[in-house]
PDB file of C-alpha atoms and ligand atoms in Angstrom:
ATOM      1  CA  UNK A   1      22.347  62.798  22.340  1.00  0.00           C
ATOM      2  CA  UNK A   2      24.639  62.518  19.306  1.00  0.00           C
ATOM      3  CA  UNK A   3      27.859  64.935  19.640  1.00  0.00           C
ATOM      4  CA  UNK A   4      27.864  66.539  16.527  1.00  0.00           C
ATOM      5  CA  UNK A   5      31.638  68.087  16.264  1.00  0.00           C
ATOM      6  CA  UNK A   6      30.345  71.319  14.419  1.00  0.00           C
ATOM      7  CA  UNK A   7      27.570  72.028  17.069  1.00  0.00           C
ATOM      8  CA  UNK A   8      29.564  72.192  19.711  1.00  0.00           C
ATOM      9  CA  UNK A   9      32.161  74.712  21.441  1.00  0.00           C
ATOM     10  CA  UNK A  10      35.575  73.933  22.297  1.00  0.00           C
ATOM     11  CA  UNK A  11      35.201  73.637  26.122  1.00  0.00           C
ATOM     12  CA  UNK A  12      32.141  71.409  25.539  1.00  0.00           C
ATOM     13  CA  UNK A  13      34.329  69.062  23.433  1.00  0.00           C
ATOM     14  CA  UNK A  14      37.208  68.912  25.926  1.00  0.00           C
ATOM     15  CA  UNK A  15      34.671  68.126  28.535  1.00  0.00           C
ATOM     16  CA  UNK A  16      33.413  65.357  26.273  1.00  0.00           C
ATOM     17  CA  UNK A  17      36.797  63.775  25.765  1.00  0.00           C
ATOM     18  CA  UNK A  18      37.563  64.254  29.660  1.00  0.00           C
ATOM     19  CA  UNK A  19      34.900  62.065  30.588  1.00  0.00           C
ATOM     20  CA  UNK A  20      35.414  59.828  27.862  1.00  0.00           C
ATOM     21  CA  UNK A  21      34.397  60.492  24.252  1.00  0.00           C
ATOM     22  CA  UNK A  22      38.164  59.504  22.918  1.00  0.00           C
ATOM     23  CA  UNK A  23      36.036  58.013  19.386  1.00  0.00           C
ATOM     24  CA  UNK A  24      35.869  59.884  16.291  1.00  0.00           C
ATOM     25  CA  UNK A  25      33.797  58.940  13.913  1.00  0.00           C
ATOM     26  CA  UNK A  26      34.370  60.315  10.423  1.00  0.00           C
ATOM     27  CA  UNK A  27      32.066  59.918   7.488  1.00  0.00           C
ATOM     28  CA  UNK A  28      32.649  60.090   3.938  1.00  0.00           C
ATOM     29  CA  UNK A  29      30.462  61.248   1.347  1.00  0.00           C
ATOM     30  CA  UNK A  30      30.897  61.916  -2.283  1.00  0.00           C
ATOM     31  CA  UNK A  31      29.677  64.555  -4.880  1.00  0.00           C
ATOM     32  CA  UNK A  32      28.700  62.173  -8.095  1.00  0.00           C
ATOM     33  CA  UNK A  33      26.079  61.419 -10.088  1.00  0.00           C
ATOM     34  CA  UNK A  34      23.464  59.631  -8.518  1.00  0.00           C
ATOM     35  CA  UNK A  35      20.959  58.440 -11.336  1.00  0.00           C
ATOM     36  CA  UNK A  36      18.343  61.117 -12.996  1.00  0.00           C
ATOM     37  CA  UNK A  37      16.526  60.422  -9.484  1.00  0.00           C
ATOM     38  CA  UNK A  38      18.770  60.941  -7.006  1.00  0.00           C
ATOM     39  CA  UNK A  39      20.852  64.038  -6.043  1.00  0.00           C
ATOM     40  CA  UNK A  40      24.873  64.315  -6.270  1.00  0.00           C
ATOM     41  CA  UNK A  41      25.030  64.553  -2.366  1.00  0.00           C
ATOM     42  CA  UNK A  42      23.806  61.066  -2.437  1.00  0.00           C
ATOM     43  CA  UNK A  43      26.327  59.932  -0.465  1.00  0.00           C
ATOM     44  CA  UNK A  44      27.073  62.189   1.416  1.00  0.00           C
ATOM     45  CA  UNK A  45      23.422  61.936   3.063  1.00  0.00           C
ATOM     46  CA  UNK A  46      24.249  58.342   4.010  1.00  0.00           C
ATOM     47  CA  UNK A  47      27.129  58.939   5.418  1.00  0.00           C
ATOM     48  CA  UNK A  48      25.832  61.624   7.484  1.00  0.00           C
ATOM     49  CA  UNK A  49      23.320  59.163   8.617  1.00  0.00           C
ATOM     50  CA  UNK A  50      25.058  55.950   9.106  1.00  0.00           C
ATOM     51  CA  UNK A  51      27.160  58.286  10.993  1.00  0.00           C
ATOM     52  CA  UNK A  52      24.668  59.475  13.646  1.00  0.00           C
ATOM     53  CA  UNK A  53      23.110  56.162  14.049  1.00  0.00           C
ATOM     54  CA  UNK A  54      26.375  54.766  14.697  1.00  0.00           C
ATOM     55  CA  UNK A  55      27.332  57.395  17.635  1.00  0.00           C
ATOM     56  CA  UNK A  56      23.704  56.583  18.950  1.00  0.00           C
ATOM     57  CA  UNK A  57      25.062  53.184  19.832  1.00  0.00           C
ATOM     58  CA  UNK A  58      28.342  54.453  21.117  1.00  0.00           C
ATOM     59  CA  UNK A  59      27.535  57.421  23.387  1.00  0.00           C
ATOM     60  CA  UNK A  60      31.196  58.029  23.984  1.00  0.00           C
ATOM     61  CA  UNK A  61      31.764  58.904  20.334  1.00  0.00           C
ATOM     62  CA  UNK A  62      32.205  62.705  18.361  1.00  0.00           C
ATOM     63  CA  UNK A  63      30.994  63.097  15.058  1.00  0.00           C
ATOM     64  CA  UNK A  64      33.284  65.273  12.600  1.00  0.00           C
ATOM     65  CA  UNK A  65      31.541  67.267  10.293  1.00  0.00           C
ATOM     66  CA  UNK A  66      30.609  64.653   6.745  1.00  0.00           C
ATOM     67  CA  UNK A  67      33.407  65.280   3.968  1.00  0.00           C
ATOM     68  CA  UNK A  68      31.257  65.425   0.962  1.00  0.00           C
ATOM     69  CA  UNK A  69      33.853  65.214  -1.439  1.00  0.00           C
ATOM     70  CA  UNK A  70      35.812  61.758  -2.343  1.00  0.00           C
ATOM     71  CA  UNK A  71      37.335  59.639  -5.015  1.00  0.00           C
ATOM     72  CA  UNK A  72      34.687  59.656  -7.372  1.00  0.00           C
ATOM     73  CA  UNK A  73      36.402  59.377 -11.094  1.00  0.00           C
ATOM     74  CA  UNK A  74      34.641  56.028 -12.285  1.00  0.00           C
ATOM     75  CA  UNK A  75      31.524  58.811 -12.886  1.00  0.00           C
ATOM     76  CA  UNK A  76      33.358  60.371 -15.224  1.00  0.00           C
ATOM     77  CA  UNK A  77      31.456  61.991 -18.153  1.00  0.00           C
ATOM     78  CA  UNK A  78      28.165  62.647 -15.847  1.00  0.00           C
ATOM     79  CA  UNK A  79      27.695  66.152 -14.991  1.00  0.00           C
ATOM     80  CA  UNK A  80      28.587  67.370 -11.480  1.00  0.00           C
ATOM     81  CA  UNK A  81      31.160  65.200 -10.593  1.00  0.00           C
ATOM     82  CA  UNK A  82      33.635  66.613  -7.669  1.00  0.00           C
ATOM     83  CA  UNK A  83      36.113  64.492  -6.744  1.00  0.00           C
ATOM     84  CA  UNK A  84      39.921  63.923  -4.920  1.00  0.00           C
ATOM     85  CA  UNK A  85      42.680  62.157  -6.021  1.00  0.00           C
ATOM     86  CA  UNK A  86      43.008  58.923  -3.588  1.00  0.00           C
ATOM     87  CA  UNK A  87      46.628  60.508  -2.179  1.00  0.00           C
ATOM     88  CA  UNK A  88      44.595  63.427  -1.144  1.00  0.00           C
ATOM     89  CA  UNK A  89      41.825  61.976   0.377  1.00  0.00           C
ATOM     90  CA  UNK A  90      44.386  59.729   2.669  1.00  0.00           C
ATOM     91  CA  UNK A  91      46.190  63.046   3.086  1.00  0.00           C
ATOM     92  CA  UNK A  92      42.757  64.538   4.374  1.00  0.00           C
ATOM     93  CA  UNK A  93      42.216  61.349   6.787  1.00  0.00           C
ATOM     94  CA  UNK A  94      45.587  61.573   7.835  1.00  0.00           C
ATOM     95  CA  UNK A  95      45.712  65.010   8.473  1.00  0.00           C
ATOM     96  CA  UNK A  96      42.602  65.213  10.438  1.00  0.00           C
ATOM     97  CA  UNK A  97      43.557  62.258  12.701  1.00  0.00           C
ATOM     98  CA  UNK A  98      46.985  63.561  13.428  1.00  0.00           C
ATOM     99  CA  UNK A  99      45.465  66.853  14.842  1.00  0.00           C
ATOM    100  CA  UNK A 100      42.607  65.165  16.335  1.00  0.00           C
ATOM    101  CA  UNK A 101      45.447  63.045  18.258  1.00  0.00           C
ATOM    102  CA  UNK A 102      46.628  66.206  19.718  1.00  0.00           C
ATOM    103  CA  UNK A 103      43.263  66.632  21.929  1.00  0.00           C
ATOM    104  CA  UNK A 104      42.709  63.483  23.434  1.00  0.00           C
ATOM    105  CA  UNK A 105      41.326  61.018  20.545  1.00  0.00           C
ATOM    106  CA  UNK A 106      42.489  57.615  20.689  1.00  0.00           C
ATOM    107  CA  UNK A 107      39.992  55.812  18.215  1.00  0.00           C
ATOM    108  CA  UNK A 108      39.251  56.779  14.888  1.00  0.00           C
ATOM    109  CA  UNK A 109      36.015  55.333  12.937  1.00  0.00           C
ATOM    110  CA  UNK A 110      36.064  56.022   9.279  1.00  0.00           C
ATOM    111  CA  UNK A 111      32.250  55.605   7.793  1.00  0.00           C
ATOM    112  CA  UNK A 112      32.667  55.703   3.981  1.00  0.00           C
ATOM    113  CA  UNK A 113      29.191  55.437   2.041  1.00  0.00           C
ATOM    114  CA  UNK A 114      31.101  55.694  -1.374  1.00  0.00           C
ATOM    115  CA  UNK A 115      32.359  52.321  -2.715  1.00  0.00           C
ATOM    116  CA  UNK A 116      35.206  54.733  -4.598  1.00  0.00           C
ATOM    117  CA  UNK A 117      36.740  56.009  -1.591  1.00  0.00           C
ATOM    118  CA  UNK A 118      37.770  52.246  -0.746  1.00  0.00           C
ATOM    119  CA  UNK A 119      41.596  52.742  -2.363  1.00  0.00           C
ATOM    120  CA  UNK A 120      42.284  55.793  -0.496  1.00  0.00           C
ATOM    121  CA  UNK A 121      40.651  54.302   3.139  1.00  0.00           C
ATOM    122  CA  UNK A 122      43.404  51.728   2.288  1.00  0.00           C
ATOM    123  CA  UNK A 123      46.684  53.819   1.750  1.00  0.00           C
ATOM    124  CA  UNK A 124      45.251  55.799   4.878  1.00  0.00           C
ATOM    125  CA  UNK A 125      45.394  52.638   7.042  1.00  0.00           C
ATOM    126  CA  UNK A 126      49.056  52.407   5.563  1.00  0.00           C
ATOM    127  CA  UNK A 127      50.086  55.686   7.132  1.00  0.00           C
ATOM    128  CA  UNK A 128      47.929  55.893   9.939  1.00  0.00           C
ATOM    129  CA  UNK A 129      49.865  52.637  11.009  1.00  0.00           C
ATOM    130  CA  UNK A 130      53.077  54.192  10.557  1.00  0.00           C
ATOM    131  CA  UNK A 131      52.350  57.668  11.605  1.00  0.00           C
ATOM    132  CA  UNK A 132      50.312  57.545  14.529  1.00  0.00           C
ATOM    133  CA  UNK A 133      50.510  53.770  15.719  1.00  0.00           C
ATOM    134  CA  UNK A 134      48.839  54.482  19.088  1.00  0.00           C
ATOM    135  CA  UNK A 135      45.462  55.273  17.481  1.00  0.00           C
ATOM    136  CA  UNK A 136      43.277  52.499  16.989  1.00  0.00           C
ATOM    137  CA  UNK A 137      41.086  52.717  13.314  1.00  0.00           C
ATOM    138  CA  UNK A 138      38.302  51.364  11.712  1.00  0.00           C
ATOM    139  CA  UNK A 139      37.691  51.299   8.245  1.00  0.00           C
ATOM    140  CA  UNK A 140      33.752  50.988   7.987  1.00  0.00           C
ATOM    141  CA  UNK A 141      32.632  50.951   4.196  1.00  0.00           C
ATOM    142  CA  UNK A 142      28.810  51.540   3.667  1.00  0.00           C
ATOM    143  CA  UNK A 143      27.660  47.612   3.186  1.00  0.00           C
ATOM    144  CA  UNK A 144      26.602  48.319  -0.338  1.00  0.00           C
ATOM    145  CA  UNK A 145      29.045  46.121  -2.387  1.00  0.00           C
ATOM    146  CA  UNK A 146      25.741  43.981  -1.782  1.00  0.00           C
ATOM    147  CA  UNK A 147      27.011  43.058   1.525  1.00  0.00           C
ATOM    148  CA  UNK A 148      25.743  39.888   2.988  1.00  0.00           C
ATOM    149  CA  UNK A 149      23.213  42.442   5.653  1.00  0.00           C
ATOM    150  CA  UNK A 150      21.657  44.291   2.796  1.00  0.00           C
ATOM    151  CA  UNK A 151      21.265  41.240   0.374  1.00  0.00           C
ATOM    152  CA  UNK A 152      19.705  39.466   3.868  1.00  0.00           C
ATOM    153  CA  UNK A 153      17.250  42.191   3.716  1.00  0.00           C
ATOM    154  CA  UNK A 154      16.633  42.540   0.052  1.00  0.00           C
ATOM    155  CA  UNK A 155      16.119  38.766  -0.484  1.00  0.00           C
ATOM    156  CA  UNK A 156      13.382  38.202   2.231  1.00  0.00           C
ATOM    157  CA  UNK A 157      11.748  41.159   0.425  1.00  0.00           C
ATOM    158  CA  UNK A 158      11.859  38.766  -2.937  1.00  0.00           C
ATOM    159  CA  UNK A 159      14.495  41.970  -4.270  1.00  0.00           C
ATOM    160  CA  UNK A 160      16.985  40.242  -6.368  1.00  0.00           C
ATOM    161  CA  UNK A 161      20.778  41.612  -6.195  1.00  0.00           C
ATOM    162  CA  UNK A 162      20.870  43.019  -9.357  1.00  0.00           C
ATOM    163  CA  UNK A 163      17.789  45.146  -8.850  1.00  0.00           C
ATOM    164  CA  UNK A 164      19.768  46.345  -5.643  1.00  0.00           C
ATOM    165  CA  UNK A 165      22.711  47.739  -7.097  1.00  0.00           C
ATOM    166  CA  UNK A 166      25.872  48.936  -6.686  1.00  0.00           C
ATOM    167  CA  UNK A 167      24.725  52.275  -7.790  1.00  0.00           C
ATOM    168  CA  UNK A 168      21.770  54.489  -7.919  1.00  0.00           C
ATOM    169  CA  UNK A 169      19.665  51.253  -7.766  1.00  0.00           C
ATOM    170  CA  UNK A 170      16.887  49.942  -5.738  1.00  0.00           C
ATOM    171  CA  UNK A 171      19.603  49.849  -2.285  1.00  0.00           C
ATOM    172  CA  UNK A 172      20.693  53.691  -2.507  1.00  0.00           C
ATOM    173  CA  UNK A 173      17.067  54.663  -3.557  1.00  0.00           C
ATOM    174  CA  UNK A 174      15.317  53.285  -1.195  1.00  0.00           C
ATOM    175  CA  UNK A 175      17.220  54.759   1.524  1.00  0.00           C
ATOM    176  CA  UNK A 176      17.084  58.070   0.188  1.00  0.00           C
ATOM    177  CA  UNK A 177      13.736  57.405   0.498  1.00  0.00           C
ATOM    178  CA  UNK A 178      14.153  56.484   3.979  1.00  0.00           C
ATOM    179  CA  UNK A 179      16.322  59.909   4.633  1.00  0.00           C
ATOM    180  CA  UNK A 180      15.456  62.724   2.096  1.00  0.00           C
ATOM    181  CA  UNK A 181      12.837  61.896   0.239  1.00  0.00           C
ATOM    182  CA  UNK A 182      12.212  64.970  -0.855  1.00  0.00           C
ATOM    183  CA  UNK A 183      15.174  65.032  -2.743  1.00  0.00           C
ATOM    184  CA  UNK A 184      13.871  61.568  -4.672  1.00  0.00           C
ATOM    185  CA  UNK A 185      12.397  62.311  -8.243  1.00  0.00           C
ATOM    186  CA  UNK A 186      11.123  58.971  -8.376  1.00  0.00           C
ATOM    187  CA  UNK A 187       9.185  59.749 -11.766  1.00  0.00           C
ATOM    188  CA  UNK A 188      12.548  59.276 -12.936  1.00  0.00           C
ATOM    189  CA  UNK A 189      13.692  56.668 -11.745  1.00  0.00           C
ATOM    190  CA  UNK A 190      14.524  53.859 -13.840  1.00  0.00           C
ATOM    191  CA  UNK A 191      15.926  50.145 -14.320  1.00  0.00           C
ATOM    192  CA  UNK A 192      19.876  50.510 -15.365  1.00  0.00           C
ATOM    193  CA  UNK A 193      22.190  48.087 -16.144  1.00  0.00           C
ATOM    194  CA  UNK A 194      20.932  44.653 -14.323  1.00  0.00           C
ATOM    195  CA  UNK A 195      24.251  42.535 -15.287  1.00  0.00           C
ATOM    196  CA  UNK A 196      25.799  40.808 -12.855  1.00  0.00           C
ATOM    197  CA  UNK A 197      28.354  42.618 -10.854  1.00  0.00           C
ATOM    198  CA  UNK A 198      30.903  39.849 -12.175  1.00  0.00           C
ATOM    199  CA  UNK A 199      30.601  40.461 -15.596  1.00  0.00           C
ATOM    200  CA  UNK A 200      30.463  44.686 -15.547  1.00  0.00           C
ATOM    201  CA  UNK A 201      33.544  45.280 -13.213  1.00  0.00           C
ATOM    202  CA  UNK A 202      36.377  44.568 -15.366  1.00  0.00           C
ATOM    203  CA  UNK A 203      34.418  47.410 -17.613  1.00  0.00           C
ATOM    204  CA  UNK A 204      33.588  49.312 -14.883  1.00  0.00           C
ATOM    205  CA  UNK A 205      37.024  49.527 -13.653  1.00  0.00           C
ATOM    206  CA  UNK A 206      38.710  50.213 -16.603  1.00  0.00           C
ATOM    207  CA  UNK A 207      36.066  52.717 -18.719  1.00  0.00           C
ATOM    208  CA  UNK A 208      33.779  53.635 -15.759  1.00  0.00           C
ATOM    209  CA  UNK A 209      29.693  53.673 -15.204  1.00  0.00           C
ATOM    210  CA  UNK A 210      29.143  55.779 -18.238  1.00  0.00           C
ATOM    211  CA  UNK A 211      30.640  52.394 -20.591  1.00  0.00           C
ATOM    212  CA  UNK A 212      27.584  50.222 -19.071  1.00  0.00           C
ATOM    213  CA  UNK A 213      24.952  52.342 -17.865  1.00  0.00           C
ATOM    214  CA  UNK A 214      23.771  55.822 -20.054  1.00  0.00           C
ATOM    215  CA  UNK A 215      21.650  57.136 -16.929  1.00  0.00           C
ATOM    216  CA  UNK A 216      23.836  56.139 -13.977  1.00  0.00           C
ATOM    217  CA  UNK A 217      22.173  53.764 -12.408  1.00  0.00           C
ATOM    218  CA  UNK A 218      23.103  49.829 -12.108  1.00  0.00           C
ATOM    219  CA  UNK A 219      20.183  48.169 -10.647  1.00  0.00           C
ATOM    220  CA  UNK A 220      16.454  48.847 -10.408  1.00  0.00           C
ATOM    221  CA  UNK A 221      15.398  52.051  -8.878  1.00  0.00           C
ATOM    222  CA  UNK A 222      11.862  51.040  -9.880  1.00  0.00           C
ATOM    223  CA  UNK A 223      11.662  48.893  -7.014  1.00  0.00           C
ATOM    224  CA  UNK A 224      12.255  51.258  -4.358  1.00  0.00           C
ATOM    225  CA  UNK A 225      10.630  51.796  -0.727  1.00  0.00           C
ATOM    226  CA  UNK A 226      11.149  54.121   2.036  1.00  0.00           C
ATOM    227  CA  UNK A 227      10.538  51.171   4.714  1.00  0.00           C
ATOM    228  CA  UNK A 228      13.332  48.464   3.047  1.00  0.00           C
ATOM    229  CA  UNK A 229      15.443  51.547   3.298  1.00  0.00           C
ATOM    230  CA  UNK A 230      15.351  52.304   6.627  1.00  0.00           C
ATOM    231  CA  UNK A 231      15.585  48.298   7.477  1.00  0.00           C
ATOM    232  CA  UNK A 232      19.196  48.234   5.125  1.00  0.00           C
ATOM    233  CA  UNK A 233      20.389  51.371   6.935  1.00  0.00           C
ATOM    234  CA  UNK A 234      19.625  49.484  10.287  1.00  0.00           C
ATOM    235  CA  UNK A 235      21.522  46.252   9.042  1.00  0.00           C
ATOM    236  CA  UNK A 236      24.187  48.169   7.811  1.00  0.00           C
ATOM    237  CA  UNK A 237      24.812  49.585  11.799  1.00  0.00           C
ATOM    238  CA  UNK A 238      24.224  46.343  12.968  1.00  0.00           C
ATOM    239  CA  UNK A 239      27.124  45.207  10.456  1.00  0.00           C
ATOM    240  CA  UNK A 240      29.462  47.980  11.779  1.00  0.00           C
ATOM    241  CA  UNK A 241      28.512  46.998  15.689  1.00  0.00           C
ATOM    242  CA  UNK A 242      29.516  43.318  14.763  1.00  0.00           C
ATOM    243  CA  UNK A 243      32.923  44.889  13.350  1.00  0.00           C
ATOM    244  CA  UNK A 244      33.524  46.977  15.798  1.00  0.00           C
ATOM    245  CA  UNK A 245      33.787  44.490  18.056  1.00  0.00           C
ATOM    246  CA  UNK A 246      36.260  42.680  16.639  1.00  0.00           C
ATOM    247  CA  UNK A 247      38.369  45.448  17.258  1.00  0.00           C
ATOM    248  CA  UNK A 248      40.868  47.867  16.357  1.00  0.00           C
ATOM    249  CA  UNK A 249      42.273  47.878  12.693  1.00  0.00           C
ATOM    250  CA  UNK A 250      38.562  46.429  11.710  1.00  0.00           C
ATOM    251  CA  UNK A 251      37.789  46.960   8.450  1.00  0.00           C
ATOM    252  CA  UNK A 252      34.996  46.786   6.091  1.00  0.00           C
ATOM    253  CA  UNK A 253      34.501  45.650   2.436  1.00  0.00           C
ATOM    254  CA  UNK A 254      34.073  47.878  -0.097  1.00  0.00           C
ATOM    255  CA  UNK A 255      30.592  50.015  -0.772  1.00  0.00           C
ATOM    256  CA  UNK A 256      29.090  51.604  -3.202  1.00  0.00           C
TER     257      UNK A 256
HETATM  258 ZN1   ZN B   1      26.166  56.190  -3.834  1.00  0.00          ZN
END
């Protein structure tokens, strides 16, 4: 049984921590453009999900409600972009762990699934050091910077990394496939920019996706399926697990 934060009552979540759910995990989405295919809650969905398969391999763990707005400003110029500056979003992390202190958690998980949110997770390690030293954190990004577990995955399917992604391509499609895929308009999905990440992130750093990609994507949507998406979701956990364990102040590269 996952313990979903916002499903439960107060006395049910004192219980919880009494007999020893002292983990919070937090996930992190982002409202951005996702590709004429995919929707802006994107990541959001994957966060929610990496999320609740990670608590189903640590019972003792609470699951906060997904924040499905990040540190998104590389998507600039794409319509329906939300976003935080990265001081807020550490404020938000911050916040939330300082009050979350006050009734009994002593480990916070951070699941990101948005490669942008990366720069804030790290000024919130900063002050979470300084402010609240006795909590232990984990900084768990979403695997997708083509992460050794997903490229593992995607190669013994003969999927080249560029046709994965770092964005809107064949990784995030497929496991919106996996998740919602009736939120996937895959008649329009597309091949995007297929560069090597190398050569676009100088560019991508400096003007954003819109400079090397008109639809949004980078990678090969095309070459999406429901099943490789479910099997990088499960690597992904399996990533996290092997993190997790070399515990506290764990962190995770970036994601996408
Ligand atoms: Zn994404």
């Amino acid at each position: 049984m996952i313990l979903s934060m916002a499903e439960l009552t107060w006395p049910e979540v004192a219980e919880a921590v009494a007999t020893g759910a002292t983990t919070l995990i937090l996930p992190l989405g982002a409202t951005e453009q996702h590709g004429p295919h995919l929707p802006l809650g994107t990541d959001t969905y994957r966060a929610e999900a990496l999320a609740e398969r990670l608590a189903s391999i640590m019972p003792n763990a609470l699951v906060a409600p997904t924040l499905p707005v990040g540190c998104s400003d590389e998507h600039q110029g794409f319509a329906g972009l939300l976003g935080l500056e990265r001081e807020t979003l550490a404020g938000v992390i911050v916040d939330c762990a300082r009050r979350a202190t006050k009734w009994g958690v002593q480990q916070l998980v951070v699941v990101s699934a948005h490669g942008g949110n990366a720069d804030a997770l790290e000024l919130a390690a900063g002050r979470l050091e300084r402010e609240l030293p006795h909590l232990r954190v984990a900084l768990l990004g979403a695997g997708t910077a083509l992460s050794d577990a997903i490229l593992a995955v995607a190669a013994a399917d003969g999927i080249p990394a560029v046709a994965v992604g770092l964005h809107a391509g064949e990784g995030e499609t497929s496991e919106m496939l996996a998740l919602r895929p009736d939120l996937v308009r895959m008649h329009r999905a597309t091949a995007g920019c297929r560069d090597g990440l190398k050569d676009i992130m100088p560019r991508l750093r400096r003007d954003g996706l819109r400079s090397v990609t008109s639809t949004g994507i980078l990678g090969d949507a095309t070459a999406a399926c429901a099943d490789r998406g479910h099997r990088y979701l499960a690597a992904e956990i399996q990533a996290y697990r092997d993190v997790l364990r070399q515990g506290p102040a764990a962190s995770e590269g970036p994601s996408r």
